[in-house]
GROMACS .gro file of C-alpha atoms in nm:
model
  454
    1MET     CA    1  -2.667  -3.727  -0.440
    2SER     CA    2  -2.854  -3.474  -0.656
    3GLU     CA    3  -2.761  -3.412  -1.019
    4ASN     CA    4  -2.476  -3.159  -1.030
    5PRO     CA    5  -2.567  -2.837  -1.214
    6TYR     CA    6  -2.211  -2.702  -1.180
    7PRO     CA    7  -1.896  -2.780  -1.383
    8GLU     CA    8  -1.717  -3.111  -1.314
    9LEU     CA    9  -1.416  -3.075  -1.085
   10LYS     CA   10  -1.076  -3.124  -1.258
   11ARG     CA   11  -0.908  -3.192  -0.919
   12PRO     CA   12  -1.007  -3.423  -0.632
   13ILE     CA   13  -1.164  -3.257  -0.330
   14ALA     CA   14  -0.868  -3.366  -0.115
   15ARG     CA   15  -0.637  -3.161  -0.341
   16LEU     CA   16  -0.868  -2.865  -0.326
   17LYS     CA   17  -0.853  -2.884   0.055
   18ASP     CA   18  -0.472  -2.875   0.033
   19ASP     CA   19  -0.501  -2.568  -0.193
   20ALA     CA   20  -0.719  -2.403   0.071
   21LYS     CA   21  -0.467  -2.472   0.345
   22LYS     CA   22  -0.191  -2.297   0.142
   23LEU     CA   23  -0.428  -2.006   0.067
   24LYS     CA   24  -0.522  -1.978   0.436
   25LYS     CA   25  -0.155  -1.945   0.527
   26ALA     CA   26  -0.076  -1.702   0.247
   27LEU     CA   27  -0.370  -1.467   0.320
   28ASN     CA   28  -0.379  -1.519   0.697
   29ILE     CA   29  -0.754  -1.599   0.679
   30SER     CA   30  -0.982  -1.865   0.828
   31GLN     CA   31  -0.999  -2.214   0.674
   32ASN     CA   32  -1.366  -2.154   0.585
   33GLU     CA   33  -1.284  -1.833   0.396
   34ALA     CA   34  -1.008  -2.010   0.206
   35LEU     CA   35  -1.240  -2.296   0.112
   36ASN     CA   36  -1.495  -2.053  -0.021
   37ILE     CA   37  -1.237  -1.879  -0.238
   38ILE     CA   38  -1.126  -2.215  -0.383
   39ALA     CA   39  -1.493  -2.299  -0.452
   40THR     CA   40  -1.555  -1.978  -0.643
   41GLN     CA   41  -1.240  -2.041  -0.850
   42HIS     CA   42  -1.406  -2.365  -0.965
   43HIS     CA   43  -1.735  -2.182  -1.044
   44TYR     CA   44  -1.926  -2.290  -0.731
   45PRO     CA   45  -2.092  -2.024  -0.516
   46ASP     CA   46  -1.933  -2.155  -0.196
   47TRP     CA   47  -1.754  -2.459  -0.048
   48GLN     CA   48  -2.070  -2.607   0.101
   49THR     CA   49  -2.228  -2.631  -0.242
   50LEU     CA   50  -1.910  -2.776  -0.396
   51ASP     CA   51  -1.885  -3.036  -0.118
   52PHE     CA   52  -2.254  -3.125  -0.141
   53TYR     CA   53  -2.239  -3.208  -0.514
   54ASN     CA   54  -1.905  -3.380  -0.517
   55THR     CA   55  -1.897  -3.594  -0.193
   56PRO     CA   56  -2.115  -3.912  -0.169
   57ARG     CA   57  -2.319  -3.913   0.150
   58LYS     CA   58  -2.549  -4.153   0.330
   59ALA     CA   59  -2.904  -4.045   0.383
   60ILE     CA   60  -2.949  -3.895   0.727
   61LYS     CA   61  -3.250  -3.773   0.915
   62PRO     CA   62  -3.258  -3.399   0.947
   63LYS     CA   63  -3.240  -3.271   1.303
   64THR     CA   64  -3.416  -2.958   1.407
   65LYS     CA   65  -3.227  -2.723   1.634
   66PRO     CA   66  -3.357  -2.414   1.803
   67GLN     CA   67  -3.243  -2.111   1.599
   68LYS     CA   68  -3.023  -1.856   1.768
   69VAL     CA   69  -3.175  -1.509   1.756
   70THR     CA   70  -2.940  -1.246   1.615
   71TYR     CA   71  -2.996  -0.877   1.573
   72PRO     CA   72  -2.872  -0.684   1.269
   73ILE     CA   73  -2.610  -0.410   1.303
   74ILE     CA   74  -2.750  -0.077   1.194
   75GLY     CA   75  -2.658   0.292   1.160
   76GLU     CA   76  -2.316   0.421   1.255
   77ASP     CA   77  -2.231   0.089   1.411
   78LEU     CA   78  -2.275  -0.084   1.077
   79ILE     CA   79  -2.053   0.174   0.896
   80HIS     CA   80  -1.782   0.134   1.162
   81HIS     CA   81  -1.815  -0.247   1.149
   82ASN     CA   82  -1.775  -0.246   0.771
   83ARG     CA   83  -1.472  -0.011   0.783
   84GLU     CA   84  -1.307  -0.246   1.033
   85ILE     CA   85  -1.353  -0.537   0.795
   86LEU     CA   86  -1.193  -0.346   0.507
   87ALA     CA   87  -0.907  -0.232   0.730
   88ARG     CA   88  -0.846  -0.587   0.862
   89LEU     CA   89  -0.828  -0.719   0.507
   90GLY     CA   90  -0.598  -0.429   0.401
   91LEU     CA   91  -0.834  -0.315   0.127
   92ASP     CA   92  -0.780   0.056   0.058
   93HIS     CA   93  -1.092   0.246  -0.051
   94SER     CA   94  -1.253   0.592  -0.057
   95ASP     CA   95  -1.583   0.699   0.096
   96LEU     CA   96  -1.858   0.892  -0.079
   97ILE     CA   97  -2.152   1.029   0.118
   98ILE     CA   98  -2.477   1.037  -0.079
   99THR     CA   99  -2.692   1.354  -0.050
  100ALA     CA  100  -3.058   1.411  -0.126
  101THR     CA  101  -2.964   1.658  -0.399
  102GLY     CA  102  -2.718   1.405  -0.549
  103ILE     CA  103  -2.993   1.141  -0.564
  104LYS     CA  104  -3.235   1.384  -0.723
  105LYS     CA  105  -2.988   1.513  -0.986
  106SER     CA  106  -2.801   1.183  -1.039
  107ILE     CA  107  -2.464   1.350  -0.980
  108MET     CA  108  -2.225   1.388  -0.684
  109ASP     CA  109  -1.918   1.600  -0.610
  110ALA     CA  110  -1.599   1.399  -0.654
  111ILE     CA  111  -1.441   1.514  -0.327
  112ALA     CA  112  -1.065   1.562  -0.291
  113PRO     CA  113  -0.991   1.229  -0.110
  114LEU     CA  114  -1.181   1.041  -0.382
  115ARG     CA  115  -0.992   1.227  -0.661
  116GLU     CA  116  -0.664   1.149  -0.491
  117TYR     CA  117  -0.760   0.778  -0.447
  118PHE     CA  118  -0.841   0.754  -0.820
  119LYS     CA  119  -0.520   0.933  -0.924
  120LEU     CA  120  -0.294   0.729  -0.695
  121ASN     CA  121  -0.440   0.409  -0.826
  122HIS     CA  122  -0.394   0.525  -1.186
  123TYR     CA  123  -0.769   0.503  -1.244
  124HIS     CA  124  -0.867   0.860  -1.340
  125ASP     CA  125  -0.704   1.208  -1.313
  126TYR     CA  126  -0.968   1.480  -1.302
  127GLY     CA  127  -0.688   1.732  -1.338
  128LEU     CA  128  -0.624   1.615  -1.695
  129GLN     CA  129  -0.992   1.602  -1.788
  130GLN     CA  130  -1.139   1.874  -2.010
  131GLN     CA  131  -1.449   2.071  -1.897
  132GLY     CA  132  -1.760   1.928  -2.055
  133GLU     CA  133  -1.595   1.588  -2.096
  134LYS     CA  134  -1.777   1.282  -1.959
  135ILE     CA  135  -1.600   0.949  -1.923
  136LEU     CA  136  -1.790   0.627  -1.866
  137GLN     CA  137  -1.624   0.326  -1.706
  138PRO     CA  138  -1.765  -0.019  -1.619
  139ALA     CA  139  -1.839  -0.072  -1.253
  140LYS     CA  140  -2.002  -0.322  -1.018
  141LEU     CA  141  -2.266  -0.223  -0.762
  142ILE     CA  142  -2.279  -0.467  -0.467
  143THR     CA  143  -2.605  -0.508  -0.289
  144ALA     CA  144  -2.703  -0.741  -0.003
  145THR     CA  145  -2.814  -1.010  -0.246
  146SER     CA  146  -2.655  -0.939  -0.586
  147ILE     CA  147  -2.372  -0.792  -0.790
  148ILE     CA  148  -2.502  -0.550  -1.055
  149ASP     CA  149  -2.304  -0.470  -1.369
  150THR     CA  150  -2.327  -0.097  -1.420
  151GLN     CA  151  -2.123   0.213  -1.517
  152VAL     CA  152  -1.965   0.505  -1.339
  153SER     CA  153  -1.971   0.854  -1.487
  154LEU     CA  154  -1.664   1.073  -1.437
  155TYR     CA  155  -1.754   1.427  -1.540
  156ARG     CA  156  -1.640   1.785  -1.540
  157PRO     CA  157  -1.916   2.031  -1.630
  158ASN     CA  158  -1.866   2.348  -1.837
  159THR     CA  159  -2.006   2.552  -1.548
  160LYS     CA  160  -1.887   2.618  -1.193
  161LYS     CA  161  -1.520   2.605  -1.285
  162GLY     CA  162  -1.563   2.244  -1.397
  163ASP     CA  163  -1.576   2.103  -1.044
  164PRO     CA  164  -1.529   1.723  -1.068
  165ARG     CA  165  -1.847   1.510  -1.052
  166ILE     CA  166  -1.924   1.139  -1.024
  167TRP     CA  167  -2.227   0.916  -1.049
  168ILE     CA  168  -2.293   0.542  -1.041
  169TYR     CA  169  -2.574   0.433  -1.265
  170GLN     CA  170  -2.860   0.219  -1.110
  171LEU     CA  171  -2.764   0.360  -0.768
  172LYS     CA  172  -3.094   0.543  -0.683
  173GLU     CA  173  -3.295   0.241  -0.581
  174HIS     CA  174  -3.020   0.117  -0.346
  175VAL     CA  175  -2.944   0.432  -0.143
  176GLN     CA  176  -3.096   0.685   0.090
  177PRO     CA  177  -2.974   1.039   0.169
  178ASN     CA  178  -2.661   1.039   0.402
  179ASP     CA  179  -2.571   0.681   0.313
  180VAL     CA  180  -2.196   0.613   0.289
  181LEU     CA  181  -2.056   0.434  -0.011
  182ALA     CA  182  -1.717   0.255  -0.003
  183LEU     CA  183  -1.559   0.281  -0.348
  184LEU     CA  184  -1.299   0.009  -0.400
  185LEU     CA  185  -1.066  -0.037  -0.700
  186VAL     CA  186  -0.950  -0.388  -0.789
  187LYS     CA  187  -0.737  -0.422  -1.101
  188GLY     CA  188  -0.880  -0.113  -1.257
  189LEU     CA  189  -1.249  -0.204  -1.194
  190LEU     CA  190  -1.463   0.004  -0.953
  191TYR     CA  191  -1.669  -0.185  -0.691
  192VAL     CA  192  -1.933   0.012  -0.501
  193PHE     CA  193  -2.062  -0.099  -0.156
  194ASN     CA  194  -2.329   0.082   0.042
  195ILE     CA  195  -2.172   0.027   0.384
  196SER     CA  196  -2.470   0.201   0.549
  197ARG     CA  197  -2.706  -0.073   0.429
  198ILE     CA  198  -2.519  -0.403   0.389
  199ASP     CA  199  -2.299  -0.610   0.624
  200LEU     CA  200  -1.972  -0.682   0.448
  201ASN     CA  201  -1.946  -1.010   0.640
  202THR     CA  202  -2.196  -1.144   0.386
  203HIS     CA  203  -1.942  -1.067   0.111
  204LEU     CA  204  -1.628  -1.204   0.272
  205THR     CA  205  -1.569  -1.452  -0.010
  206LEU     CA  206  -1.570  -1.171  -0.267
  207LEU     CA  207  -1.351  -0.949  -0.045
  208ASN     CA  208  -1.098  -1.225   0.009
  209GLN     CA  209  -1.080  -1.273  -0.366
  210PHE     CA  210  -0.998  -0.900  -0.383
  211VAL     CA  211  -0.719  -0.950  -0.124
  212TYR     CA  212  -0.574  -1.232  -0.336
  213GLN     CA  213  -0.601  -1.020  -0.658
  214VAL     CA  214  -0.462  -0.706  -0.496
  215ASP     CA  215  -0.169  -0.903  -0.348
  216GLU     CA  216  -0.106  -1.121  -0.653
  217VAL     CA  217   0.223  -0.950  -0.732
  218ALA     CA  218   0.324  -0.962  -0.365
  219PHE     CA  219   0.263  -1.340  -0.354
  220GLU     CA  220   0.463  -1.382  -0.677
  221LEU     CA  221   0.754  -1.187  -0.531
  222LEU     CA  222   0.733  -1.377  -0.200
  223GLU     CA  223   0.756  -1.710  -0.377
  224LYS     CA  224   1.059  -1.588  -0.579
  225LEU     CA  225   1.237  -1.482  -0.257
  226ARG     CA  226   1.154  -1.817  -0.091
  227ALA     CA  227   1.296  -1.999  -0.397
  228ILE     CA  228   1.612  -1.786  -0.378
  229ALA     CA  229   1.641  -1.848   0.000
  230LYS     CA  230   1.634  -2.223  -0.062
  231LEU     CA  231   1.942  -2.199  -0.281
  232GLY     CA  232   2.150  -2.107   0.029
  233PRO     CA  233   2.371  -1.809   0.102
  234LEU     CA  234   2.388  -1.540  -0.168
  235LYS     CA  235   2.734  -1.417  -0.255
  236ALA     CA  236   2.751  -1.037  -0.238
  237VAL     CA  237   2.785  -0.870  -0.578
  238LYS     CA  238   2.966  -0.571  -0.418
  239SER     CA  239   3.079  -0.444  -0.082
  240GLY     CA  240   2.950  -0.173   0.148
  241ASP     CA  241   2.613  -0.064   0.283
  242THR     CA  242   2.428  -0.112  -0.046
  243ALA     CA  243   2.566  -0.463  -0.107
  244ILE     CA  244   2.266  -0.643   0.044
  245GLY     CA  245   2.008  -0.456  -0.171
  246MET     CA  246   2.214  -0.493  -0.485
  247THR     CA  247   2.269  -0.864  -0.421
  248ILE     CA  248   1.899  -0.942  -0.370
  249GLU     CA  249   1.796  -0.735  -0.673
  250HIS     CA  250   2.060  -0.918  -0.880
  251ALA     CA  251   1.923  -1.255  -0.764
  252LEU     CA  252   1.571  -1.142  -0.867
  253GLY     CA  253   1.697  -1.036  -1.211
  254ILE     CA  254   1.643  -0.667  -1.148
  255SER     CA  255   1.905  -0.453  -1.324
  256ALA     CA  256   2.073  -0.171  -1.136
  257ASN     CA  257   1.943   0.173  -1.223
  258SER     CA  258   1.894   0.517  -1.069
  259SER     CA  259   1.514   0.529  -1.116
  260LYS     CA  260   1.301   0.666  -0.830
  261ASN     CA  261   1.022   0.418  -0.924
  262PRO     CA  262   0.953   0.105  -0.711
  263ASP     CA  263   1.178  -0.194  -0.786
  264TYR     CA  264   0.951  -0.495  -0.861
  265LYS     CA  265   0.622  -0.442  -1.056
  266GLY     CA  266   0.522  -0.151  -0.826
  267ILE     CA  267   0.672  -0.296  -0.504
  268GLU     CA  268   0.966  -0.120  -0.344
  269LEU     CA  269   1.239  -0.342  -0.202
  270LYS     CA  270   1.426  -0.244   0.120
  271SER     CA  271   1.694  -0.472   0.263
  272ALA     CA  272   1.882  -0.479   0.592
  273ARG     CA  273   2.143  -0.704   0.755
  274GLU     CA  274   1.996  -0.890   1.049
  275LYS     CA  275   2.259  -0.834   1.315
  276ALA     CA  276   2.259  -0.685   1.666
  277LYS     CA  277   2.383  -0.370   1.496
  278ALA     CA  278   2.099  -0.376   1.252
  279GLN     CA  279   1.848  -0.279   1.521
  280LYS     CA  280   2.003   0.068   1.516
  281THR     CA  281   2.032   0.089   1.140
  282ARG     CA  282   1.785   0.335   0.987
  283SER     CA  283   1.601   0.236   0.665
  284THR     CA  284   1.579   0.484   0.380
  285ILE     CA  285   1.221   0.580   0.301
  286PHE     CA  286   1.292   0.803   0.000
  287ALA     CA  287   1.527   1.065  -0.143
  288GLN     CA  288   1.412   1.418  -0.208
  289VAL     CA  289   1.601   1.741  -0.274
  290ALA     CA  290   1.489   2.066  -0.117
  291SER     CA  291   1.253   2.313  -0.284
  292TRP     CA  292   1.534   2.533  -0.410
  293ASP     CA  293   1.299   2.808  -0.529
  294ILE     CA  294   1.209   2.892  -0.167
  295SER     CA  295   1.542   2.790  -0.002
  296PRO     CA  296   1.804   3.047   0.101
  297LEU     CA  297   2.078   2.826  -0.041
  298LYS     CA  298   1.997   2.724  -0.398
  299SER     CA  299   2.179   2.392  -0.443
  300SER     CA  300   2.352   2.099  -0.270
  301GLY     CA  301   2.675   2.253  -0.392
  302ALA     CA  302   2.608   2.576  -0.209
  303ILE     CA  303   2.535   2.375   0.112
  304VAL     CA  304   2.856   2.172   0.099
  305ASP     CA  305   3.060   2.482   0.018
  306LYS     CA  306   2.931   2.657   0.330
  307TYR     CA  307   2.907   2.368   0.580
  308GLY     CA  308   3.127   2.088   0.437
  309TYR     CA  309   3.470   1.965   0.548
  310MET     CA  310   3.775   1.828   0.367
  311ARG     CA  311   3.806   1.449   0.386
  312GLU     CA  312   4.031   1.230   0.160
  313ASP     CA  313   4.101   1.523  -0.076
  314ASP     CA  314   3.725   1.583  -0.125
  315LEU     CA  315   3.496   1.844   0.017
  316LYS     CA  316   3.216   1.646   0.190
  317LEU     CA  317   2.905   1.693   0.400
  318TYR     CA  318   2.801   1.350   0.530
  319CYS     CA  319   2.573   1.407   0.826
  320SER     CA  320   2.226   1.338   0.974
  321ILE     CA  321   1.967   1.610   1.032
  322SER     CA  322   1.702   1.588   1.307
  323THR     CA  323   1.460   1.810   1.485
  324LYS     CA  324   1.593   1.682   1.817
  325THR     CA  325   1.963   1.763   1.802
  326ILE     CA  326   2.203   2.008   1.642
  327ASN     CA  327   2.474   1.803   1.463
  328SER     CA  328   2.848   1.870   1.461
  329GLN     CA  329   2.810   2.098   1.160
  330GLY     CA  330   2.556   2.311   1.349
  331LEU     CA  331   2.263   2.186   1.142
  332SER     CA  332   1.912   2.073   1.251
  333PHE     CA  333   1.549   2.060   1.139
  334GLU     CA  334   1.247   2.267   1.232
  335TYR     CA  335   0.891   2.187   1.118
  336GLN     CA  336   0.687   2.498   1.062
  337GLU     CA  337   0.339   2.351   1.088
  338SER     CA  338   0.142   2.667   0.995
  339LYS     CA  339   0.327   2.684   0.660
  340ASP     CA  340   0.367   2.302   0.623
  341LEU     CA  341   0.741   2.350   0.567
  342LEU     CA  342   1.038   2.141   0.683
  343VAL     CA  343   1.333   2.382   0.736
  344GLU     CA  344   1.696   2.292   0.769
  345LYS     CA  345   1.866   2.552   0.989
  346HIS     CA  346   2.216   2.644   1.108
  347HIS     CA  347   2.238   2.739   1.471
  348ILE     CA  348   2.406   3.068   1.387
  349ASP     CA  349   2.321   3.148   1.019
  350GLY     CA  350   1.951   3.057   1.036
  351GLU     CA  351   1.762   2.891   0.749
  352VAL     CA  352   1.959   2.681   0.497
  353ALA     CA  353   1.714   2.479   0.286
  354VAL     CA  354   1.334   2.423   0.278
  355TRP     CA  355   1.115   2.123   0.189
  356LYS     CA  356   0.741   2.157   0.116
  357GLY     CA  357   0.525   1.912   0.315
  358SER     CA  358   0.307   1.843   0.010
  359ILE     CA  359   0.608   1.727  -0.195
  360LEU     CA  360   0.741   1.501   0.082
  361ARG     CA  361   0.399   1.334   0.124
  362GLN     CA  362   0.375   1.280  -0.254
  363ARG     CA  363   0.723   1.121  -0.261
  364LEU     CA  364   0.616   0.884   0.022
  365LEU     CA  365   0.311   0.777  -0.173
  366GLU     CA  366   0.506   0.735  -0.496
  367LYS     CA  367   0.782   0.531  -0.337
  368HIS     CA  368   0.596   0.327  -0.078
  369LYS     CA  369   0.245   0.244  -0.199
  370GLU     CA  370   0.370  -0.109  -0.133
  371THR     CA  371   0.703  -0.225   0.008
  372PHE     CA  372   0.893  -0.548   0.100
  373TRP     CA  373   1.131  -0.488   0.394
  374ILE     CA  374   1.372  -0.781   0.364
  375LYS     CA  375   1.594  -0.901   0.651
  376ALA     CA  376   1.897  -1.114   0.586
  377GLU     CA  377   2.180  -1.259   0.798
  378SER     CA  378   2.530  -1.160   0.688
  379ILE     CA  379   2.798  -1.428   0.698
  380GLU     CA  380   3.152  -1.457   0.561
  381ILE     CA  381   3.249  -1.747   0.335
  382ASP     CA  382   3.610  -1.766   0.204
  383GLY     CA  383   3.661  -1.403   0.292
  384THR     CA  384   3.352  -1.280   0.100
  385GLU     CA  385   3.020  -1.154   0.247
  386HIS     CA  386   2.719  -1.371   0.183
  387PHE     CA  387   2.352  -1.322   0.273
  388ILE     CA  388   2.102  -1.570   0.414
  389LEU     CA  389   1.745  -1.446   0.350
  390LYS     CA  390   1.549  -1.461   0.675
  391SER     CA  391   1.215  -1.275   0.660
  392VAL     CA  392   1.000  -1.015   0.489
  393ILE     CA  393   0.770  -0.746   0.629
  394HIS     CA  394   0.510  -0.649   0.365
  395THR     CA  395   0.360  -0.296   0.407
  396LYS     CA  396   0.103  -0.104   0.205
  397ASN     CA  397  -0.079   0.227   0.212
  398PRO     CA  398   0.146   0.455   0.430
  399LEU     CA  399  -0.016   0.699   0.669
  400VAL     CA  400   0.085   1.007   0.471
  401GLY     CA  401  -0.088   1.237   0.724
  402GLN     CA  402   0.164   1.119   0.987
  403LEU     CA  403   0.483   1.190   0.787
  404MET     CA  404   0.540   1.553   0.896
  405GLN     CA  405   0.457   1.476   1.259
  406LEU     CA  406   0.716   1.193   1.258
  407LEU     CA  407   0.969   1.441   1.119
  408ALA     CA  408   0.870   1.694   1.386
  409ASP     CA  409   0.914   1.425   1.654
  410GLY     CA  410   1.261   1.331   1.523
  411ILE     CA  411   1.148   0.976   1.445
  412ILE     CA  412   1.217   1.035   1.076
  413THR     CA  413   1.553   1.202   1.004
  414MET     CA  414   1.745   1.298   0.687
  415ASP     CA  415   2.106   1.229   0.576
  416HIS     CA  416   2.311   1.460   0.357
  417LEU     CA  417   2.562   1.276   0.138
  418ILE     CA  418   2.720   1.563  -0.061
  419LYS     CA  419   3.061   1.551  -0.212
  420ARG     CA  420   3.262   1.796  -0.425
  421LYS     CA  421   3.551   1.598  -0.571
  422ASN     CA  422   3.896   1.747  -0.496
  423GLY     CA  423   3.711   2.044  -0.343
  424THR     CA  424   3.659   2.202  -0.684
  425GLY     CA  425   3.471   1.954  -0.904
  426ASN     CA  426   3.097   1.925  -0.956
  427ALA     CA  427   2.897   1.867  -0.633
  428THR     CA  428   2.698   1.542  -0.620
  429GLU     CA  429   2.449   1.428  -0.354
  430LYS     CA  430   2.318   1.074  -0.307
  431GLY     CA  431   2.008   1.202  -0.138
  432PRO     CA  432   1.903   1.376   0.068
  433LEU     CA  433   1.792   1.051   0.223
  434PHE     CA  434   1.489   1.048   0.458
  435LYS     CA  435   1.523   0.756   0.701
  436ILE     CA  436   1.338   0.575   0.982
  437ASN     CA  437   1.438   0.311   1.236
  438PRO     CA  438   1.270  -0.024   1.142
  439LYS     CA  439   1.117  -0.054   1.491
  440HIS     CA  440   0.905   0.255   1.414
  441LEU     CA  441   0.770   0.126   1.080
  442ASP     CA  442   0.423   0.064   1.229
  443LEU     CA  443   0.385   0.441   1.288
  444LEU     CA  444   0.400   0.499   0.915
  445PHE     CA  445   0.283   0.165   0.774
  446PRO     CA  446  -0.004   0.017   0.975
  447GLU     CA  447  -0.089  -0.273   0.747
  448GLN     CA  448   0.200  -0.511   0.805
  449LYS     CA  449   0.233  -0.880   0.729
  450GLU     CA  450   0.548  -1.071   0.819
  451TYR     CA  451   0.661  -1.379   0.629
  452SER     CA  452   0.946  -1.619   0.704
  453LEU     CA  453   1.184  -1.701   0.413
  454GLU     CA  454   1.345  -1.996   0.587
   0.00000   0.00000   0.00000
């Protein structure tokens, strides 16, 4: 065996193969991809090299085999092929099309989708940047054969209303006009791939490392839930519809609060009882009040005063609103597409309250950038409800462009939960809650991975 130029392994190869099996299962990737990730973690370029330098072998005669002729993918087919790879791996990114003028001037327009991608990933907000200000950040430019350490310039000029600009240094020699770049953020570092020129299959090891890094918190949370599940049934910390969520959060050490932020290090937790009845139970996506400035009625209190009913000494309005039916209080939704407005209407009085589509889409992104939808079986022990954790569906990157259409189709609905205590006290609303049936989650969250907790 040749002298090993790489670091000595601290674990036997057999143990590393076991690590790869676990990684394969966790990431839902091939064994070969998992082995390559393990190899890079031990400072080897790939598993073949690691295996060569650390496994004794008998000398064998090389055999020559006829080489299979393959043809490279080019043009639009290559771009489509590379986008499919990124989608399959669940790696969110933003495209940037290179122009001849951009190459000549070493500057490109930071188009709206790219600006939104940067902002949503807490990388850079052009809206907060001063005109004339240039910010340089480290970046990595990925070519067919190398990874180049470089910088990205984020700039707003003093002229032309300070339209946002971007440039990646050392890019010129690796692009042609009309090439498409895929800009990918991983833990705050920008990676740049020219998906018009390179086949991302040649960088699967690197991309799978990204998957592991991007999903690191998700794997951490998944292991915690599995550890909790092994302890047996969880005793409910309270009763009612919210008991399951409160019980799981309590077991994870998450304190109860009224924050609209995701529950666990950026991951939202949604829990449901796994019963026959649960198939009809809608899951809350987010809560969002109406845009009162453009609504005919200016508060939840005004709505309950006009359309509420007395129940248990309190004035209440507990009801579901949909585009498909008029409820018992005479209320329904209408989506006014030309104005991008969701309008709650009364069948006699007309408009009641209005939601802006832009605000609803923003709430969806804020709340569900990443979500764990937890299913649990409800059982009774000594007269108290307990929960057996069964499974998790992990979703990321909701299709925000589909939100208003799903509302228009009645697939997403809204619940009012308004109460004025004793009919005269302050009005409170635990919502309005926008909800979806779990069986329709794939219409809003295409990247789903399901894990068993048993």
